Amino acid sequence: MRKQITFLLLLFIGFCATAQTVNIKGVVKDAATGDPLPGVSVILKGTSKGTNTDFDGNYSLTNIDKGVILVFRYLGYAEKEVTVTSSNLNVSLTVESESLDEIVVVGYGAQRKKEITGAVAVVSSEEIQNLKPTRIEQALQGQVAGVNITSSSGAPGAALNIRIRGISTNGNNNPLILVDGNVIEDLSVINPSDIESMNVLKDASAGIYGVRGANGVIIITTKSGRKNTEFKYNLNAYAGFQRTTRSISLLNATEYALLANEAFAANAESLPFSNISGLGVGTDWQDEVFKDAAISSIDFNATKGTEKSTYSFGGSHLDQDGIVGGSKANFNRTTAKFNFSTDILKNLKFTSSSIYTNTNRRGLPENALGSVLFNALNMPSNISVRDANGDYSFAPNTGVGIEVVNPLAQTENSYNRTWVNKFAGSYGLNYSFLDGFSAESRIQFNHASVKTKSYSPEVYYGSGKVFNTVSALADLTDANNTSSVFESEQTYKDYTFDALLKYEKTFNDVHDVKVLLGTSVFRSQGINESNLLGFGANGNTLESVSVAGSDTSQDNLALSNQPRRFFDSRLLSYFARLQYNYDGKYLMSAVIRRDGSSNFGPKNKFGYFPTASVGWVASKEKFLEDSSVLSFLKLRASYGVIGNDRISSFGFVSTLSGEGEYVFNNQLQFGTALGAISNPEIKWEKQIPLDIGVDLELFNKIDITADYFNKRTEDLLLNPEVSGILGASAPGSGSPIVNAGTVENKGFEFSIGYKETISDDFNFGIKYNFTTLENEVLFVGNESGVLFGGSFGVGQDPPSRMEAGMPIGYFYGYQTDGIFQTQAEVDAHATQTNANPGDLRFRDINNDGEITNEDKTYIGDPIADVTMGLNFSFDYKNFDFNMYAFASLGNEIVRNFERNLPLTNRPRYYLDRWTGAGTSNTFPRVTTGANSNVLFSDFFVEDGSFVRLQNIQLGYSLDQKILEQVGLSKFRFYVSANNLVTLTKYRGYDPTTSNGAPIGGGIDQGFYPTPKTFLVGLNVNF
């Protein structure tokens, strides 16, 4: 009996065990695109038993016990472990963007991330997709430590300024941008949805690109097909609206009249408003100017791969109206991209990338005295939009300035458009031979045609206004038509030819050697095809007028004999690089370049520029390799010299590019004269970057990167002030270019990221980074030791300076010390011209008892001390959420949008003015009399620090079972908001204001704000 019971028990256990085994089948796909992944390894954890997915991503396993764990591995994707619970097991793998084995594109090649010895940051396509930027630069702000983006304008299509680790030169500070190896100057031509990844080279590692990489390098790789895949189609679309982030609170009509009366009374003048009881609220010109504006985008991409070739084609269209002017400030962009690669022979490969872009932009006057927003702020609020006849009303003839006009009339009478057609191509061959050798050649080119057309109709804005094209007494039906039309066309083209020889070999499995020899030839040209001006244009729209139908006899611009080619620049470079890796622990890279530039004379045309970097992967040492805490630790350092030649062409010789006026036979003749003064001794500007960094990973979940950097620029190429005797002030002339300055940027970068998978249904990630920056000018080599820039008010000295011991572009003016409360305080203070109780009190810096120009000093600078970025995301079942914020701390902004004339309107903070002893110690009185309150001082300098919620997005993806029924691999719907909240003490429109100028940036003249944007969109993969 006991034997029978034992037998039955064993039979029951065996039956149960048999009942717990299943045959498994499923499909493995890319989580982002929904594409099936062929060749994925599917292994039972702890064993060697498993299989691989087929061409369509399918796999199957038989007799697998429930409860065991399957491990899915695929190169470039995060490893995933799944517990067997049923017979159908579909799995999605995500790209492992933070993997240490990730392949990162660097100069003329690629490396695994863990082997990189330079300061290189990576932004993946997934991060770009979450942000939904209209321009690529927006995907860098807050995502990469050490990269700061400022807006030149919030208008549609406006360029953004990219600065990598500070401002290094008084000239061009833009980084080199490469798209699939092709040099791109304007990022507006690239559709962000086409990008696979962006890599940012921030230190001496950029030296491999020589002169063009002096300000850092951004390497963009666009999406391409994969071999052995069927056609895959992706559709992305969104639409929404934009709205201003802020309106400046202004005085209503009653408040405006009361303050105007007070100002006139303070100077014993007759009151301009005898009866204010009926004025009421009046017109809020900002409400009239700012409108919600539409934005929409659609892009389509198709990929395919055969056994030897890959294809990728994409097209997109973006349409964006302006929050000021609507369709009058429209920007639209159409792109088409085609990537193709094929194996011509087993060891001969052809690659190509072609991009066509068409942009069409309309614009309004902005960021200047007399711009639309400047006028909306200064136009009196007691004036209605239209008069009793229904025509646009006029600003007062006096008391507001000759440039302040009705902003709605100004908008309606603005007609201009700029068309850009650009084609960029990159085509290369790679031939492998012998053992470890390869040769590569590549030709890259850009060709852009830029057409501009503007129309100035006959218009009258009021007596004496600077924008008038007709006088009040003119008969608009008179044959003497004063309207004008301007048409111009420029062509920009460049090409780069690279020839490379590579040797890559691993010896004894521990010595990894890579050698690169190369040469590069670059030429860039700009050509004036035409500049035409016609008067008496017939028509009333931009499309209906033309120079051909106008009177061109007054076109002095054409008669000035402007040269057809207006710049021509060339580079010739030779370079070599050695990379050595011992057992994945000891890393080294060394580069030497010989660059030659046509911008320098024969004596200084060529320069030698070495750079080097080293790394130590300490976590591979025996004393750390078994650590349960420290997953990875790499120490690295880099140093070198990089040249910079970004100045105008042929500055070392005199050219006939000036304007000359001559009298022959009592007739005025237009001709040419010597242009800018030459300097045959100019030579390379040199940048010397030092970087010491560490990369570490804790618990296989926490990634940390920290860097100290010091970037010193010597022999700055500057245009100093020179004596007028030399002719520098003549039309078309200018001061010579000289090497006369040193600037240093140093700081600390830190970034940390954490990812956690809580369950199969929930995972989240968080990233944070910050950068400190200290900018200092060490030397300025002109006679005064100072360079000036920027503008403030009307007729005042430039407010920005470059001077040793100070940040570049710092603000120079009077320091205030409160408000004079009584006449006794005025009498006791240093002599200050026209000072009265209620006026600003300036500090006597030099203690000479008199307020003069010698008392001006540092009162702020536009360079942020610290920038920070925070990104948080999570996925829960079919929902995904992402948000990121950016902060800038420690910079100042000059408030320069107040016209400060007797009858201009004022912001509401003027209500806090001084009205008697003890009423205010911060805001001066109002008066029409002469005083020093309008002089440039720290009263107009404000803290520009801010924290901005850059993007917040919530998405939902349809379940895989539903998608299979309708033949889709992905369908995602999302809503998002950009620039939703900005926290700042700055009282202007937007704290991100900057015109990008090294000397003269950070001055707000009615900055066009970056709008907040609300979007609804979808992503569909077929």
Coordinates of N, CA, C and O in Angstrom, one line a residue, residues 500-640:
L500 N 39.7 60.9 -45.6 CA 40.2 60.3 -44.4 C 40.8 59.0 -44.6 O 40.4 58.2 -45.5
L501 N 41.8 58.7 -43.8 CA 42.4 57.3 -43.8 C 42.4 56.9 -42.4 O 42.9 57.5 -41.5
K502 N 41.8 55.7 -42.1 CA 41.7 55.2 -40.8 C 42.3 53.8 -40.6 O 42.3 53.0 -41.5
Y503 N 42.9 53.6 -39.4 CA 43.4 52.3 -39.0 C 42.9 52.0 -37.7 O 43.1 52.7 -36.7
E504 N 42.2 50.9 -37.6 CA 41.6 50.4 -36.3 C 41.9 49.0 -36.1 O 41.6 48.1 -36.9
K505 N 42.5 48.7 -34.9 CA 43.0 47.3 -34.7 C 43.1 47.0 -33.2 O 43.4 47.9 -32.4
T506 N 42.7 45.8 -32.8 CA 42.8 45.4 -31.4 C 43.8 44.3 -31.3 O 43.7 43.3 -32.0
F507 N 44.8 44.5 -30.4 CA 45.9 43.5 -30.3 C 45.8 42.8 -28.9 O 45.6 43.5 -27.9
N508 N 45.8 41.5 -29.0 CA 45.8 40.7 -27.7 C 44.6 41.0 -26.9 O 44.6 40.8 -25.6
D509 N 43.5 41.4 -27.5 CA 42.2 41.7 -26.8 C 42.3 42.8 -25.8 O 41.3 43.1 -25.1
V510 N 43.4 43.5 -25.7 CA 43.5 44.5 -24.7 C 44.0 45.9 -25.2 O 43.7 46.9 -24.7
H511 N 44.7 45.8 -26.3 CA 45.3 47.1 -26.9 C 44.4 47.5 -28.1 O 44.5 46.9 -29.2
D512 N 43.6 48.5 -27.9 CA 42.7 49.0 -29.0 C 43.3 50.3 -29.5 O 43.4 51.3 -28.8
V513 N 43.7 50.3 -30.8 CA 44.4 51.4 -31.4 C 43.5 51.9 -32.5 O 43.1 51.1 -33.4
K514 N 43.3 53.2 -32.6 CA 42.7 53.8 -33.7 C 43.5 55.0 -34.2 O 43.8 55.9 -33.4
V515 N 43.8 55.1 -35.5 CA 44.6 56.2 -36.0 C 43.8 56.8 -37.2 O 43.2 56.1 -38.0
L516 N 43.8 58.1 -37.2 CA 43.0 58.8 -38.2 C 43.9 59.9 -38.8 O 44.6 60.7 -38.1
L517 N 44.0 59.9 -40.2 CA 44.7 60.9 -40.9 C 43.7 61.5 -41.9 O 42.9 60.8 -42.5
G518 N 43.7 62.9 -41.9 CA 42.7 63.5 -42.8 C 43.1 64.9 -43.3 O 44.0 65.5 -42.8
T519 N 42.4 65.3 -44.3 CA 42.5 66.6 -44.8 C 41.1 67.1 -45.1 O 40.2 66.3 -45.5
S520 N 40.9 68.4 -45.0 CA 39.6 69.0 -45.2 C 39.8 70.3 -46.0 O 40.6 71.1 -45.6
V521 N 38.9 70.6 -47.0 CA 38.9 71.8 -47.7 C 37.5 72.4 -47.6 O 36.5 71.7 -47.8
F522 N 37.5 73.7 -47.3 CA 36.2 74.3 -47.1 C 36.2 75.7 -47.8 O 37.2 76.4 -47.8
R523 N 35.1 76.0 -48.5 CA 34.9 77.3 -49.1 C 33.5 77.8 -48.9 O 32.5 77.0 -49.1
S524 N 33.3 79.0 -48.5 CA 32.0 79.6 -48.3 C 31.9 81.0 -49.1 O 32.9 81.8 -49.0
Q525 N 30.8 81.2 -49.8 CA 30.6 82.4 -50.5 C 29.3 83.0 -50.3 O 28.3 82.3 -50.0
G526 N 29.2 84.3 -50.3 CA 28.0 85.0 -50.3 C 27.9 86.0 -51.5 O 28.9 86.7 -51.8
I527 N 26.9 85.9 -52.3 CA 26.8 86.7 -53.5 C 25.5 87.6 -53.5 O 24.4 87.1 -53.3
N528 N 25.7 88.8 -53.8 CA 24.6 89.7 -54.0 C 24.1 89.6 -55.4 O 24.8 90.1 -56.4
E529 N 23.0 89.0 -55.6 CA 22.4 88.8 -57.0 C 21.8 90.1 -57.4 O 21.9 90.6 -58.6
S530 N 21.1 90.8 -56.5 CA 20.4 92.1 -56.8 C 20.0 92.8 -55.6 O 19.6 92.2 -54.6
N531 N 19.9 94.1 -55.7 CA 19.3 95.0 -54.7 C 18.7 96.1 -55.4 O 19.3 97.0 -56.1
L532 N 17.3 96.1 -55.4 CA 16.6 97.0 -56.3 C 15.6 97.8 -55.5 O 14.9 97.3 -54.6
L533 N 15.5 99.1 -55.7 CA 14.5 100.0 -55.0 C 13.8 100.8 -56.0 O 14.3 101.4 -56.9
G534 N 12.4 100.7 -55.9 CA 11.6 101.5 -56.8 C 10.6 102.4 -56.1 O 10.2 102.0 -54.9
F535 N 10.2 103.5 -56.7 CA 9.3 104.5 -56.0 C 8.1 104.6 -56.9 O 8.1 104.3 -58.1
G536 N 7.0 105.0 -56.2 CA 5.7 105.2 -56.9 C 5.1 103.8 -57.3 O 4.6 103.7 -58.4
A537 N 5.3 102.8 -56.4 CA 4.8 101.5 -56.7 C 3.3 101.5 -56.8 O 2.6 102.1 -56.0
N538 N 2.8 100.9 -57.8 CA 1.3 100.8 -58.1 C 0.8 99.5 -57.5 O 1.3 98.4 -57.8
G539 N -0.2 99.6 -56.6 CA -0.8 98.5 -56.0 C -1.0 98.7 -54.5 O -0.6 99.7 -54.0
N540 N -1.6 97.8 -53.8 CA -1.9 98.0 -52.4 C -1.6 96.7 -51.6 O -1.9 96.6 -50.4
T541 N -0.9 95.7 -52.2 CA -0.4 94.6 -51.5 C 1.0 94.2 -51.9 O 1.5 94.7 -52.9
L542 N 1.6 93.4 -51.1 CA 3.0 93.0 -51.4 C 3.1 92.3 -52.7 O 4.0 92.4 -53.5
E543 N 2.1 91.5 -53.0 CA 2.1 90.7 -54.2 C 1.8 91.5 -55.4 O 2.3 91.1 -56.5
S544 N 1.1 92.6 -55.3 CA 0.7 93.4 -56.5 C 1.8 94.4 -56.9 O 1.6 95.0 -58.0
V545 N 2.8 94.7 -56.1 CA 3.7 95.7 -56.4 C 5.1 95.0 -56.8 O 5.3 93.9 -56.4
S546 N 5.9 95.8 -57.6 CA 7.2 95.3 -58.0 C 8.1 96.4 -58.4 O 7.6 97.5 -58.8
V547 N 9.4 96.2 -58.3 CA 10.3 97.2 -58.8 C 10.2 97.5 -60.3 O 10.3 98.6 -60.8
A548 N 9.8 96.4 -61.0 CA 9.7 96.5 -62.4 C 8.6 97.5 -62.8 O 8.7 98.1 -63.9
G549 N 7.6 97.7 -62.0 CA 6.5 98.6 -62.3 C 6.7 99.9 -61.6 O 5.7 100.6 -61.4
S550 N 7.9 100.2 -61.1 CA 8.1 101.4 -60.4 C 9.2 102.3 -61.0 O 9.9 101.9 -62.0
D551 N 9.4 103.5 -60.4 CA 10.4 104.4 -60.9 C 11.7 104.1 -60.1 O 11.8 104.2 -58.9
T552 N 12.8 103.7 -60.9 CA 14.0 103.3 -60.2 C 15.1 104.4 -60.4 O 16.3 104.1 -60.0
S553 N 14.7 105.5 -60.9 CA 15.7 106.6 -61.1 C 16.4 107.1 -59.9 O 17.5 107.6 -59.9
Q554 N 15.7 106.9 -58.7 CA 16.2 107.4 -57.5 C 17.0 106.3 -56.7 O 17.3 106.5 -55.5
D555 N 17.2 105.2 -57.3 CA 17.8 104.0 -56.6 C 19.3 104.2 -56.5 O 20.1 103.6 -57.3
N556 N 19.7 105.0 -55.6 CA 21.1 105.2 -55.3 C 21.8 103.9 -54.9 O 23.0 103.8 -55.0
L557 N 21.1 103.0 -54.3 CA 21.6 101.8 -53.8 C 22.2 101.0 -55.0 O 23.3 100.4 -54.9
A558 N 21.4 100.9 -56.1 CA 22.0 100.2 -57.2 C 23.1 100.9 -57.9 O 24.1 100.3 -58.4
L559 N 23.1 102.3 -57.9 CA 24.1 103.1 -58.5 C 25.4 103.1 -57.7 O 26.4 103.5 -58.2
S560 N 25.4 102.6 -56.5 CA 26.6 102.6 -55.6 C 27.5 101.5 -56.1 O 28.6 101.3 -55.5
N561 N 27.2 100.7 -57.1 CA 28.1 99.7 -57.7 C 28.5 98.7 -56.6 O 29.7 98.4 -56.5
Q562 N 27.5 98.2 -55.8 CA 27.8 97.2 -54.8 C 28.4 96.0 -55.4 O 27.8 95.5 -56.4
P563 N 29.5 95.4 -54.9 CA 30.0 94.2 -55.6 C 29.1 93.0 -55.5 O 28.3 92.9 -54.6
R564 N 29.1 92.2 -56.6 CA 28.2 91.1 -56.7 C 28.6 90.0 -55.6 O 27.7 89.5 -55.0
R565 N 29.9 89.8 -55.4 CA 30.3 88.8 -54.4 C 30.7 89.6 -53.2 O 31.5 90.5 -53.2
F566 N 30.0 89.4 -52.0 CA 30.3 90.2 -50.8 C 31.0 89.5 -49.8 O 31.4 90.1 -48.8
F567 N 31.3 88.2 -49.9 CA 32.3 87.5 -49.1 C 32.7 86.2 -49.7 O 32.0 85.6 -50.5
D568 N 33.9 85.8 -49.4 CA 34.5 84.6 -49.9 C 35.5 84.1 -48.9 O 36.6 84.8 -48.8
S569 N 35.3 83.0 -48.3 CA 36.2 82.5 -47.2 C 36.6 81.1 -47.5 O 35.7 80.3 -48.0
R570 N 37.8 80.8 -47.2 CA 38.3 79.4 -47.5 C 39.2 78.9 -46.4 O 39.9 79.7 -45.7
L571 N 39.1 77.6 -46.2 CA 39.9 76.9 -45.2 C 40.6 75.7 -45.8 O 40.0 75.0 -46.6
L572 N 41.8 75.4 -45.4 CA 42.5 74.2 -45.8 C 43.1 73.6 -44.5 O 43.9 74.3 -43.8
S573 N 42.8 72.4 -44.2 CA 43.3 71.8 -42.9 C 43.8 70.4 -43.2 O 43.4 69.6 -44.1
Y574 N 44.8 70.0 -42.3 CA 45.4 68.7 -42.2 C 45.3 68.3 -40.8 O 45.6 69.1 -39.9
F575 N 45.0 67.0 -40.5 CA 44.9 66.7 -39.1 C 45.2 65.2 -38.9 O 45.1 64.4 -39.9
A576 N 45.5 64.8 -37.7 CA 45.8 63.5 -37.3 C 45.3 63.2 -35.9 O 45.4 64.1 -35.1
R577 N 44.8 62.0 -35.7 CA 44.3 61.7 -34.3 C 44.8 60.3 -34.0 O 44.7 59.3 -34.8
L578 N 45.2 60.1 -32.7 CA 45.5 58.8 -32.2 C 44.7 58.5 -31.0 O 44.6 59.3 -30.0
Q579 N 43.9 57.4 -31.0 CA 43.1 57.0 -29.8 C 43.6 55.6 -29.4 O 43.8 54.7 -30.2
Y580 N 43.9 55.5 -28.1 CA 44.4 54.3 -27.5 C 43.6 53.9 -26.3 O 43.2 54.7 -25.4
N581 N 43.2 52.6 -26.2 CA 42.4 52.1 -25.1 C 43.0 50.8 -24.7 O 43.2 49.8 -25.4
Y582 N 43.5 50.8 -23.4 CA 44.1 49.5 -22.9 C 43.1 48.8 -22.0 O 42.7 49.3 -20.9
D583 N 42.6 47.7 -22.5 CA 41.7 46.9 -21.7 C 40.4 47.6 -21.1 O 39.9 47.2 -20.1
G584 N 40.0 48.6 -21.8 CA 38.8 49.4 -21.4 C 39.1 50.2 -20.1 O 38.1 50.8 -19.6
K585 N 40.3 50.3 -19.7 CA 40.6 51.0 -18.4 C 41.3 52.3 -18.6 O 41.0 53.3 -18.0
Y586 N 42.3 52.3 -19.5 CA 43.2 53.4 -19.7 C 43.0 54.0 -21.1 O 43.2 53.3 -22.1
L587 N 42.5 55.2 -21.2 CA 42.1 55.8 -22.4 C 42.9 57.0 -22.8 O 43.2 57.8 -21.9
M588 N 43.1 57.2 -24.0 CA 43.9 58.4 -24.5 C 43.5 58.8 -25.9 O 43.2 57.9 -26.7
S589 N 43.4 60.1 -26.1 CA 43.1 60.6 -27.5 C 44.0 61.9 -27.7 O 44.0 62.7 -26.8
A590 N 44.7 62.0 -28.8 CA 45.5 63.1 -29.1 C 45.3 63.5 -30.5 O 45.2 62.7 -31.4
V591 N 45.2 64.9 -30.7 CA 44.9 65.4 -32.1 C 45.8 66.5 -32.4 O 46.2 67.3 -31.5
I592 N 46.3 66.6 -33.6 CA 47.1 67.7 -34.1 C 46.5 68.2 -35.4 O 46.2 67.4 -36.3
R593 N 46.2 69.5 -35.5 CA 45.6 70.1 -36.7 C 46.5 71.2 -37.2 O 47.1 72.0 -36.4
R594 N 46.6 71.3 -38.5 CA 47.2 72.5 -39.2 C 46.1 73.1 -40.0 O 45.7 72.6 -41.0
D595 N 45.6 74.3 -39.6 CA 44.6 75.0 -40.2 C 45.1 76.2 -41.0 O 45.9 77.0 -40.4
G596 N 44.6 76.4 -42.2 CA 44.9 77.6 -42.9 C 43.6 78.4 -43.3 O 42.7 77.7 -43.7
S597 N 43.6 79.7 -43.2 CA 42.4 80.5 -43.4 C 42.7 81.6 -44.4 O 43.8 82.3 -44.2
S598 N 41.8 81.9 -45.3 CA 42.0 83.0 -46.2 C 41.7 84.4 -45.5 O 41.9 85.4 -46.1
N599 N 41.2 84.3 -44.3 CA 40.9 85.6 -43.6 C 42.2 86.2 -43.0 O 42.1 87.3 -42.5
F600 N 43.3 85.5 -43.1 CA 44.6 86.1 -42.6 C 45.6 86.2 -43.7 O 45.5 85.5 -44.7
G601 N 46.5 87.1 -43.5 CA 47.6 87.4 -44.5 C 48.6 86.3 -44.6 O 48.6 85.3 -43.8
P602 N 49.5 86.4 -45.6 CA 50.4 85.3 -45.8 C 51.3 84.9 -44.6 O 51.6 83.8 -44.5
K603 N 51.6 85.9 -43.8 CA 52.5 85.6 -42.6 C 51.8 84.8 -41.6 O 52.5 84.0 -40.9
N604 N 50.5 84.9 -41.5 CA 49.8 84.2 -40.4 C 48.7 83.3 -40.8 O 47.8 83.0 -40.1
K605 N 48.7 82.9 -42.1 CA 47.6 82.2 -42.7 C 47.4 80.8 -42.0 O 46.3 80.4 -41.8
F606 N 48.5 80.1 -41.6 CA 48.4 78.8 -41.0 C 48.8 78.8 -39.5 O 49.6 79.6 -39.1
G607 N 48.1 77.9 -38.8 CA 48.4 77.7 -37.4 C 48.3 76.3 -37.0 O 47.6 75.5 -37.7
Y608 N 49.0 75.9 -36.0 CA 49.0 74.5 -35.5 C 48.3 74.5 -34.2 O 48.5 75.3 -33.3
F609 N 47.4 73.5 -34.0 CA 46.5 73.5 -32.9 C 46.4 72.0 -32.3 O 45.7 71.2 -32.9
P610 N 47.1 71.8 -31.2 CA 47.0 70.4 -30.6 C 46.0 70.3 -29.5 O 45.7 71.3 -28.8
T611 N 45.3 69.2 -29.4 CA 44.4 68.9 -28.3 C 44.6 67.5 -27.8 O 45.1 66.6 -28.6
A612 N 44.4 67.2 -26.6 CA 44.5 65.8 -26.0 C 43.6 65.6 -24.9 O 43.1 66.6 -24.2
S613 N 43.2 64.3 -24.6 CA 42.4 64.0 -23.5 C 42.8 62.6 -23.0 O 43.2 61.7 -23.8
V614 N 42.6 62.3 -21.7 CA 42.9 61.0 -21.2 C 41.7 60.6 -20.3 O 40.9 61.4 -19.8
G615 N 41.6 59.3 -20.0 CA 40.5 58.8 -19.2 C 41.0 57.5 -18.4 O 41.8 56.8 -18.9
W616 N 40.4 57.3 -17.3 CA 40.7 56.2 -16.5 C 39.4 55.6 -16.0 O 38.7 56.2 -15.2
V617 N 39.1 54.4 -16.4 CA 37.9 53.7 -15.9 C 38.2 52.9 -14.7 O 38.6 51.7 -14.7
A618 N 38.1 53.6 -13.6 CA 38.6 53.0 -12.3 C 37.7 51.9 -11.8 O 38.2 51.0 -11.1
S619 N 36.5 51.8 -12.3 CA 35.6 50.7 -11.9 C 36.0 49.4 -12.4 O 35.5 48.4 -12.0
K620 N 36.9 49.4 -13.4 CA 37.4 48.1 -13.9 C 38.6 47.6 -13.2 O 39.1 46.5 -13.4
E621 N 39.1 48.4 -12.2 CA 40.2 47.9 -11.4 C 39.7 46.9 -10.4 O 38.6 46.9 -10.0
K622 N 40.6 46.0 -10.0 CA 40.2 44.9 -9.1 C 39.6 45.4 -7.8 O 38.7 44.7 -7.3
F623 N 40.1 46.5 -7.3 CA 39.7 47.0 -6.0 C 38.2 47.6 -6.1 O 37.7 47.9 -5.1
L624 N 37.7 47.7 -7.3 CA 36.4 48.3 -7.4 C 35.4 47.4 -8.2 O 34.2 47.6 -8.2
E625 N 35.9 46.4 -9.0 CA 35.1 45.7 -9.9 C 34.0 44.9 -9.3 O 33.0 44.6 -9.9
D626 N 34.1 44.6 -8.0 CA 33.1 43.8 -7.3 C 32.2 44.7 -6.4 O 31.4 44.1 -5.6
S627 N 32.3 46.0 -6.6 CA 31.5 46.9 -5.7 C 30.0 46.7 -6.1 O 29.6 46.7 -7.2
S628 N 29.2 46.6 -5.0 CA 27.8 46.5 -5.2 C 27.1 47.9 -5.3 O 26.0 48.0 -5.7
V629 N 27.9 48.9 -5.0 CA 27.4 50.3 -5.1 C 27.8 51.0 -6.3 O 27.0 51.6 -7.1
L630 N 29.1 51.0 -6.6 CA 29.7 51.7 -7.7 C 29.6 50.8 -9.0 O 30.5 49.9 -9.2
S631 N 28.7 51.1 -9.9 CA 28.6 50.3 -11.1 C 29.6 50.7 -12.1 O 30.1 49.9 -12.9
F632 N 29.9 52.0 -12.2 CA 30.9 52.5 -13.2 C 31.5 53.8 -12.6 O 30.8 54.7 -12.0
L633 N 32.8 54.0 -12.9 CA 33.5 55.2 -12.5 C 34.6 55.5 -13.5 O 35.5 54.7 -13.7
K634 N 34.5 56.7 -14.1 CA 35.5 57.1 -15.1 C 36.0 58.5 -14.7 O 35.2 59.4 -14.5
L635 N 37.3 58.7 -14.6 CA 37.9 60.0 -14.5 C 38.5 60.4 -15.8 O 39.1 59.6 -16.5
R636 N 38.4 61.7 -16.2 CA 38.9 62.1 -17.5 C 39.3 63.6 -17.4 O 38.9 64.3 -16.5
A637 N 40.2 63.9 -18.4 CA 40.7 65.3 -18.4 C 41.0 65.6 -19.9 O 41.4 64.7 -20.7
S638 N 40.9 66.9 -20.3 CA 41.2 67.3 -21.6 C 41.8 68.7 -21.6 O 41.5 69.5 -20.7
Y639 N 42.7 69.0 -22.6 CA 43.3 70.2 -22.7 C 43.8 70.4 -24.2 O 44.0 69.4 -24.9
G640 N 43.9 71.7 -24.6 CA 44.3 71.9 -25.9 C 44.2 73.3 -26.4 O 43.9 74.2 -25.6

